XYZ file of C-alpha atoms in Angstrom:
505
model
C -4.703 4.808 1.936
C -3.421 1.746 0.633
C -5.344 -1.894 -0.690
C -4.601 -2.986 2.782
C -6.023 0.096 5.006
C -9.068 0.101 2.622
C -9.919 -3.345 3.774
C -9.965 -2.247 7.092
C -11.594 1.218 6.725
C -14.426 -0.292 5.186
C -14.625 -3.788 6.716
C -14.384 -2.894 10.098
C -16.702 -0.641 11.801
C -13.677 0.445 14.380
C -11.574 1.883 11.965
C -14.566 3.778 10.510
C -15.108 5.267 13.880
C -12.165 6.001 14.698
C -11.556 7.977 11.357
C -15.174 9.836 11.517
C -14.245 10.986 15.637
C -11.138 12.308 14.730
C -12.184 14.195 11.552
C -15.321 15.229 13.685
C -13.163 16.673 16.433
C -10.261 17.954 14.042
C -13.262 20.328 12.820
C -14.235 21.502 16.360
C -11.400 22.911 17.264
C -10.868 24.625 14.303
C -13.978 25.850 14.920
C -13.377 26.961 18.137
C -10.141 27.818 17.067
C -11.427 30.643 14.116
C -14.133 31.647 16.948
C -10.986 32.985 19.288
C -9.605 34.227 15.947
C -12.873 35.939 14.357
C -14.424 39.627 14.680
C -17.990 40.215 15.638
C -20.196 39.583 12.806
C -23.207 40.502 14.180
C -22.109 43.556 15.465
C -23.587 46.149 12.558
C -27.043 44.811 13.393
C -27.216 45.822 17.041
C -25.681 49.082 16.331
C -28.307 49.399 13.496
C -31.523 48.234 15.339
C -30.175 50.576 18.991
C -28.528 48.273 20.949
C -25.863 47.637 22.875
C -24.115 45.084 21.457
C -22.113 42.438 24.215
C -19.518 40.756 22.234
C -19.503 37.516 24.544
C -22.872 37.741 25.082
C -24.480 38.407 21.734
C -21.880 36.850 20.017
C -18.768 34.303 21.518
C -20.390 32.218 24.315
C -23.660 31.397 21.587
C -21.622 30.430 18.559
C -19.490 28.767 21.335
C -22.075 26.340 22.863
C -23.934 26.156 19.168
C -20.550 24.267 18.354
C -20.463 22.281 21.139
C -23.812 21.492 20.387
C -24.123 20.320 16.823
C -20.089 18.503 17.516
C -21.825 16.426 20.672
C -25.148 15.893 17.866
C -23.181 14.403 15.367
C -21.184 11.715 17.607
C -24.418 10.747 19.369
C -26.802 10.716 15.743
C -23.782 8.971 13.865
C -21.861 6.649 16.270
C -25.814 5.344 18.090
C -28.879 6.453 16.009
C -27.898 5.468 12.869
C -25.886 2.237 12.799
C -28.961 0.804 14.836
C -31.442 2.579 12.770
C -29.616 0.515 9.750
C -29.367 -3.071 11.897
C -33.205 -2.123 12.383
C -32.416 -2.508 15.983
C -35.186 -1.253 18.419
C -36.314 0.449 15.279
C -39.240 2.810 16.511
C -37.728 4.133 19.471
C -34.290 5.473 17.616
C -37.110 6.575 15.051
C -38.435 8.375 17.996
C -34.939 9.589 19.872
C -33.807 10.853 16.477
C -36.857 13.419 16.708
C -35.496 13.542 19.714
C -32.836 14.829 19.531
C -33.116 17.115 15.978
C -36.543 18.568 17.996
C -33.949 19.123 20.884
C -31.314 20.839 18.811
C -34.074 22.854 17.205
C -35.120 23.968 21.104
C -31.134 24.817 21.859
C -30.447 26.656 18.224
C -33.503 29.029 19.000
C -32.384 29.751 22.307
C -29.257 30.832 21.621
C -30.538 32.282 18.587
C -32.353 35.333 20.990
C -28.861 36.404 22.090
C -27.561 36.512 18.605
C -30.285 37.937 16.742
C -30.942 39.727 19.515
C -31.677 42.641 17.156
C -35.071 41.211 15.297
C -36.659 42.225 18.640
C -36.422 46.105 17.694
C -37.432 45.022 13.964
C -40.953 43.384 15.913
C -44.214 44.749 17.177
C -43.313 42.245 20.048
C -41.780 39.924 21.670
C -43.968 37.039 21.149
C -43.535 37.703 17.022
C -40.132 37.543 17.426
C -39.566 34.475 19.091
C -42.251 33.300 16.902
C -40.215 33.878 14.089
C -36.874 32.794 15.586
C -38.181 29.590 16.742
C -39.553 29.266 13.302
C -35.801 29.476 11.480
C -34.130 27.052 14.722
C -36.514 24.081 13.752
C -35.841 25.096 9.773
C -32.023 24.691 10.686
C -32.977 21.908 12.796
C -33.990 19.878 9.621
C -31.890 21.218 7.415
C -29.389 19.245 9.465
C -31.229 16.405 9.766
C -31.308 15.934 6.407
C -27.556 16.595 6.105
C -26.623 13.936 8.315
C -28.901 11.364 5.885
C -26.941 12.913 2.693
C -23.637 12.698 4.865
C -24.860 8.806 5.771
C -25.474 8.142 2.363
C -22.215 9.651 0.608
C -20.157 7.463 3.414
C -22.174 4.251 2.845
C -22.293 4.619 -0.866
C -18.792 5.914 -1.258
C -17.544 2.341 0.812
C -19.774 0.423 -1.179
C -17.872 2.140 -4.680
C -14.758 1.247 -3.422
C -14.795 -1.697 -1.789
C -16.765 -3.197 -5.147
C -13.852 -1.072 -7.463
C -12.136 -4.178 -8.671
C -16.175 -6.005 -10.324
C -17.090 -2.020 -11.396
C -13.569 -1.855 -13.311
C -13.750 -5.036 -14.944
C -17.247 -4.348 -16.271
C -16.615 -0.284 -17.173
C -12.593 0.259 -18.131
C -12.667 4.343 -17.231
C -14.415 3.555 -13.864
C -11.411 2.444 -11.636
C -10.732 3.264 -8.111
C -9.090 6.358 -8.496
C -12.001 7.609 -10.368
C -14.638 6.269 -6.867
C -12.108 8.502 -4.631
C -12.260 11.458 -6.370
C -15.613 11.403 -6.807
C -16.635 10.532 -3.122
C -14.251 13.355 -2.513
C -15.924 15.628 -4.671
C -19.473 15.028 -2.392
C -18.033 14.613 0.481
C -16.197 18.778 -0.008
C -19.611 19.681 -1.282
C -21.322 18.598 1.812
C -18.762 20.278 4.029
C -19.521 23.733 1.692
C -23.218 23.504 2.752
C -23.391 21.817 6.091
C -20.230 25.286 6.685
C -22.476 27.412 5.226
C -20.083 29.122 3.420
C -22.819 30.879 0.953
C -24.389 29.559 -1.993
C -22.308 31.179 -5.130
C -18.874 29.916 -3.056
C -20.500 26.646 -2.947
C -21.996 26.366 -6.560
C -18.853 27.373 -8.569
C -16.419 24.858 -6.580
C -18.889 21.988 -7.444
C -19.148 23.042 -10.831
C -15.303 23.050 -11.322
C -14.269 19.935 -9.142
C -16.435 18.266 -10.832
C -15.832 19.256 -13.889
C -11.928 18.356 -13.115
C -13.286 15.207 -12.743
C -14.959 14.470 -16.070
C -11.667 16.328 -17.973
C -9.335 14.081 -15.777
C -11.454 10.804 -16.907
C -12.537 11.342 -20.515
C -8.726 11.865 -21.012
C -6.705 9.969 -18.958
C -8.530 7.010 -21.142
C -9.685 8.509 -24.137
C -7.842 11.618 -25.250
C -4.435 11.059 -23.948
C -4.432 6.853 -25.100
C -4.837 8.692 -28.733
C -2.293 11.272 -28.482
C 0.277 9.253 -27.844
C 0.558 7.653 -31.486
C 0.641 11.655 -32.539
C 4.068 13.560 -33.636
C 3.964 15.445 -30.265
C 1.253 14.130 -28.258
C 1.116 16.911 -25.934
C 0.222 20.136 -27.938
C -2.481 17.598 -29.847
C -3.859 16.829 -26.722
C -3.468 20.642 -25.604
C -5.591 21.618 -28.712
C -8.135 19.097 -28.478
C -8.749 19.683 -24.681
C -8.860 23.460 -25.298
C -11.927 22.800 -28.190
C -13.795 20.862 -26.288
C -13.363 23.375 -22.937
C -14.117 26.684 -25.949
C -17.715 24.477 -27.201
C -18.212 24.401 -23.748
C -18.321 27.532 -22.627
C -21.647 28.769 -23.872
C -23.677 25.221 -21.850
C -22.350 26.078 -18.711
C -22.983 29.705 -18.805
C -26.704 28.776 -19.487
C -25.989 26.616 -17.235
C -24.919 29.256 -14.188
C -27.621 31.729 -15.898
C -30.351 29.290 -14.099
C -28.737 29.425 -10.462
C -27.840 32.116 -10.536
C -30.137 34.788 -11.726
C -27.279 37.039 -13.181
C -26.437 37.092 -16.681
C -22.294 38.886 -16.266
C -22.008 36.506 -13.090
C -22.795 33.440 -15.264
C -20.341 34.151 -18.098
C -18.313 35.093 -15.551
C -17.822 31.869 -13.312
C -18.272 29.686 -17.456
C -14.953 31.933 -18.055
C -13.485 30.897 -15.481
C -14.148 27.804 -15.141
C -12.439 27.523 -19.023
C -9.311 29.202 -17.676
C -9.045 26.860 -14.621
C -9.188 24.049 -16.430
C -7.195 25.343 -19.767
C -3.939 25.979 -17.706
C -4.403 23.544 -13.833
C -6.544 20.433 -15.010
C -5.323 19.559 -18.357
C -1.650 19.740 -17.784
C -1.394 17.780 -14.117
C -3.992 15.228 -16.514
C -1.173 14.993 -18.614
C 1.314 14.489 -15.607
C -0.288 12.439 -14.075
C -0.609 10.040 -16.899
C 3.065 10.557 -18.105
C 3.782 9.222 -14.546
C 0.957 6.559 -14.320
C 2.369 4.879 -18.153
C 6.121 5.565 -16.236
C 5.703 3.542 -12.949
C 3.545 0.600 -15.216
C 6.701 0.183 -17.066
C 8.323 -0.012 -14.273
C 6.501 -2.460 -12.610
C 6.307 -4.346 -15.411
C 9.887 -4.858 -16.014
C 10.216 -5.472 -12.130
C 7.529 -8.209 -12.255
C 9.901 -9.621 -15.982
C 13.229 -9.474 -13.452
C 11.806 -11.242 -10.157
C 9.822 -14.073 -12.444
C 13.219 -14.558 -14.466
C 15.017 -14.473 -10.603
C 12.294 -17.163 -9.605
C 12.478 -19.457 -12.133
C 16.217 -19.246 -12.643
C 16.185 -19.945 -8.635
C 13.932 -23.057 -9.309
C 15.623 -24.489 -11.966
C 19.101 -24.118 -10.181
C 17.968 -25.801 -6.617
C 15.787 -28.560 -9.522
C 19.288 -28.835 -10.956
C 21.614 -29.298 -7.672
C 19.361 -31.177 -5.703
C 18.844 -34.751 -7.839
C 22.405 -34.104 -8.409
C 23.789 -34.526 -5.638
C 21.122 -37.189 -4.500
C 22.395 -39.771 -7.200
C 25.638 -39.425 -5.306
C 24.952 -40.170 -2.123
C 23.243 -43.414 -3.939
C 26.176 -44.337 -5.616
C 28.287 -44.201 -2.386
C 25.624 -46.161 -0.667
C 26.423 -49.125 -3.806
C 29.951 -48.961 -3.881
C 29.721 -49.309 0.689
C 26.690 -52.247 0.300
C 29.025 -54.308 -2.059
C 31.890 -54.506 0.678
C 28.656 -55.983 2.704
C 29.455 -53.970 6.086
C 25.865 -53.664 7.191
C 27.213 -51.876 9.765
C 28.705 -48.937 7.166
C 25.717 -49.609 5.275
C 23.362 -48.586 7.950
C 25.593 -45.458 8.979
C 25.292 -44.339 5.360
C 21.764 -45.334 5.066
C 21.642 -42.555 8.353
C 23.504 -40.021 7.490
C 21.176 -40.609 3.749
C 18.402 -40.066 5.444
C 19.364 -36.781 7.389
C 20.206 -35.643 4.235
C 17.309 -36.394 2.359
C 14.996 -34.933 5.167
C 17.394 -31.558 4.690
C 16.768 -31.406 0.914
C 12.869 -31.812 1.633
C 12.115 -29.458 4.440
C 14.684 -26.681 4.673
C 15.900 -27.051 0.681
C 12.927 -24.822 0.312
C 13.690 -22.705 2.172
C 14.843 -18.864 1.696
C 16.980 -18.818 4.415
C 18.101 -21.286 6.497
C 20.475 -21.358 10.280
C 24.425 -21.838 9.028
C 24.857 -24.116 11.434
C 22.030 -26.771 9.638
C 23.780 -25.695 6.153
C 27.313 -27.118 8.174
C 25.348 -30.148 9.619
C 24.771 -30.917 5.635
C 28.085 -31.079 4.805
C 29.497 -32.696 7.439
C 27.124 -35.108 6.370
C 28.116 -35.615 2.894
C 31.217 -35.423 3.790
C 31.182 -38.082 6.148
C 29.350 -39.825 3.914
C 31.810 -39.554 1.117
C 34.070 -41.139 3.814
C 32.773 -44.156 4.385
C 33.653 -44.952 0.752
C 37.376 -43.643 0.670
C 38.275 -45.133 3.918
C 39.644 -47.555 3.154
C 42.450 -45.966 0.851
C 45.552 -44.686 2.413
C 46.134 -42.489 -0.505
C 43.445 -40.552 0.618
C 43.152 -37.700 2.443
C 40.572 -36.045 3.748
C 41.649 -32.605 6.081
C 38.816 -30.455 7.624
C 38.177 -27.808 10.169
C 34.804 -26.780 9.955
C 34.069 -24.167 12.940
C 30.886 -24.893 15.140
C 28.624 -21.664 14.890
C 26.310 -21.296 17.863
C 24.754 -18.242 16.610
C 21.829 -17.252 14.479
C 23.222 -16.869 11.218
C 21.109 -17.621 8.469
C 22.820 -18.507 4.724
C 21.113 -19.386 1.507
C 20.608 -23.004 1.532
C 22.580 -25.097 -0.600
C 25.566 -22.815 -1.108
C 28.158 -24.199 0.575
C 27.665 -28.093 -0.866
C 28.973 -28.268 -4.707
C 31.857 -26.874 -3.759
C 32.576 -29.558 -1.585
C 30.712 -32.564 -4.361
C 32.741 -30.628 -6.540
C 36.110 -32.049 -5.173
C 35.555 -35.369 -3.947
C 33.962 -35.912 -6.880
C 37.293 -34.198 -9.102
C 39.808 -34.743 -6.336
C 39.191 -38.325 -5.683
C 41.174 -41.378 -7.141
C 41.681 -44.833 -5.368
C 44.575 -45.374 -7.552
C 46.492 -42.338 -7.038
C 47.307 -40.257 -4.408
C 44.364 -37.999 -3.935
C 44.381 -35.446 -0.923
C 40.826 -32.703 0.232
C 41.212 -30.071 2.615
C 38.074 -27.813 3.496
C 37.742 -25.192 6.163
C 34.776 -22.539 7.147
C 35.551 -20.545 9.612
C 33.010 -17.286 10.839
C 33.998 -14.216 11.799
C 31.412 -11.585 12.819
C 28.955 -11.643 10.081
C 31.811 -13.238 6.969
C 31.802 -16.680 6.551
C 35.190 -17.443 4.938
C 35.096 -20.699 3.593
C 38.350 -22.510 1.698
C 38.049 -25.532 -0.685
C 41.716 -27.235 -1.667
C 41.074 -30.681 -3.496
C 44.158 -32.936 -6.018
C 43.379 -32.947 -9.437
C 42.928 -36.180 -12.108
C 43.149 -36.704 -15.757
C 40.340 -38.876 -16.309
C 40.393 -41.357 -18.703
C 39.038 -41.440 -22.303
C 36.010 -44.071 -21.794
C 35.303 -41.887 -18.264
C 31.564 -40.514 -19.256
C 32.178 -37.201 -17.551
C 35.562 -36.510 -19.357
C 34.123 -33.622 -21.441
C 31.377 -32.339 -18.723
C 31.807 -29.658 -16.445
C 28.986 -30.250 -14.422
C 26.013 -27.832 -13.063
C 26.894 -27.660 -9.051
C 29.759 -24.919 -9.184
C 28.152 -22.858 -12.452
C 24.959 -23.098 -10.675
C 26.044 -22.095 -7.344
C 27.990 -19.080 -9.118
C 24.599 -18.021 -10.374
C 22.955 -18.193 -7.161
C 25.793 -16.319 -4.615
C 24.739 -13.536 -8.165
C 21.102 -13.221 -7.316
C 20.959 -13.820 -4.214
C 24.531 -12.157 -2.536
C 25.331 -8.767 -5.107
C 27.905 -7.402 -4.129
C 28.080 -9.359 -0.935
C 30.427 -11.868 -2.075
C 33.819 -12.875 -2.910
C 34.587 -16.231 -5.223
C 37.968 -16.952 -5.954
C 38.894 -20.608 -8.578
C 42.267 -21.242 -8.939
C 42.929 -24.308 -10.468
C 46.920 -25.458 -11.048
C 48.128 -29.298 -13.201
C 47.786 -31.042 -9.671
C 45.843 -28.843 -7.671
C 42.370 -26.535 -7.108
C 41.545 -24.346 -5.299
C 38.609 -22.368 -4.270
C 38.156 -19.256 -1.430
C 34.571 -17.902 -0.682
C 33.853 -14.889 1.289
C 30.166 -14.378 2.142
C 28.473 -11.017 4.104
C 25.654 -13.061 6.350
């Protein structure tokens, strides 16, 4: 589960209900499938008792109704009774319904067992004794089911609590991570399923021992032993030797524990030996592999975060350099226009500047904008500059900019620096100057050309030896935002400066 799915599962009952419903339905279907393919496990008892055995009467149909009964009781208890009991909604009524449900389960299971365990009628002196025994066992079974439902509810809600608070738990206990909590909950559920399916006491004990031992080995290795091993010359050998010593030392204590459970010395030592071999050849190598993959993932994540941080910082810095540059150029243009005392032109220039400032404030901070808005900004910039140069017959400004009506997107302020550079270096009020700008879009490709004349700067010009930040920044932004999706050509002669940009939108 990813984090979003996990949060939905914990916080939304409808998500939990869907998961539990389909899990129960899947188990029910597999039970029916195994019933259809299975044999006759109680045939031997009937033959031994001298009773004629009928597969459908003495096994198939009783088991079919038993599985259906368990399935329906689980749905009713889990989705109706338990939620109301936890909310203390009509508490006494729902307690009564819970007890009544399991009394009914005991009754129906007892009725079904009179068919599946019909051979017992030959072992008791009377039919009444047989019925008493069968129904006593059925009510013991119903009580056991009630305990199992309580165990399942406890596992479910304790698991949800642990997972929903895994961040705070991990902050206090570094070894208890979400992965460890998830594995522990999976262990509890697996043991519960073995109990509910009545697989067998020995199998359940062995699985419980091996799985919980694997979890303990994983936790200790992952958060203590393996970090120490990394500082050794041969980390895997050190890790394998220490793990082997720990498993060998645990052999006798585990064997004595198994003797208490199995009451069989040979079985106890055999299980303990299997436990050592299993973990040495399965758990220990698997934990090493998972730890190395974890380290690799952390290293890759660190590099990605570093690169992402640098990229964002570079882009933000580039934008912070570009925006004031254009604003001050525009203000200088308005200042020159105002000196000519032409109020109409000044008003027009102020309106253009207002449009440009709105663009920079509202759209320049977005990742992508409509190409039509970038073109509109560029036209405002050209018109604003034309106010300053229109009175000079030696200056020629030609534009052929295609109107883009389709929803094409581009990074903001990507084309303007080339135009700004052309006006900055290509215009002279004393010498013949020209600027030619063309832009058109074909399919998903944008073609952009800027020609401008070049004039030698005067010695007293403060920017004579400055190359400016505009073109440097736009080259960096193109590399960041359109890697492998752009072609930039810049050519310069003694009299002319030429820029050609092809961009994959």
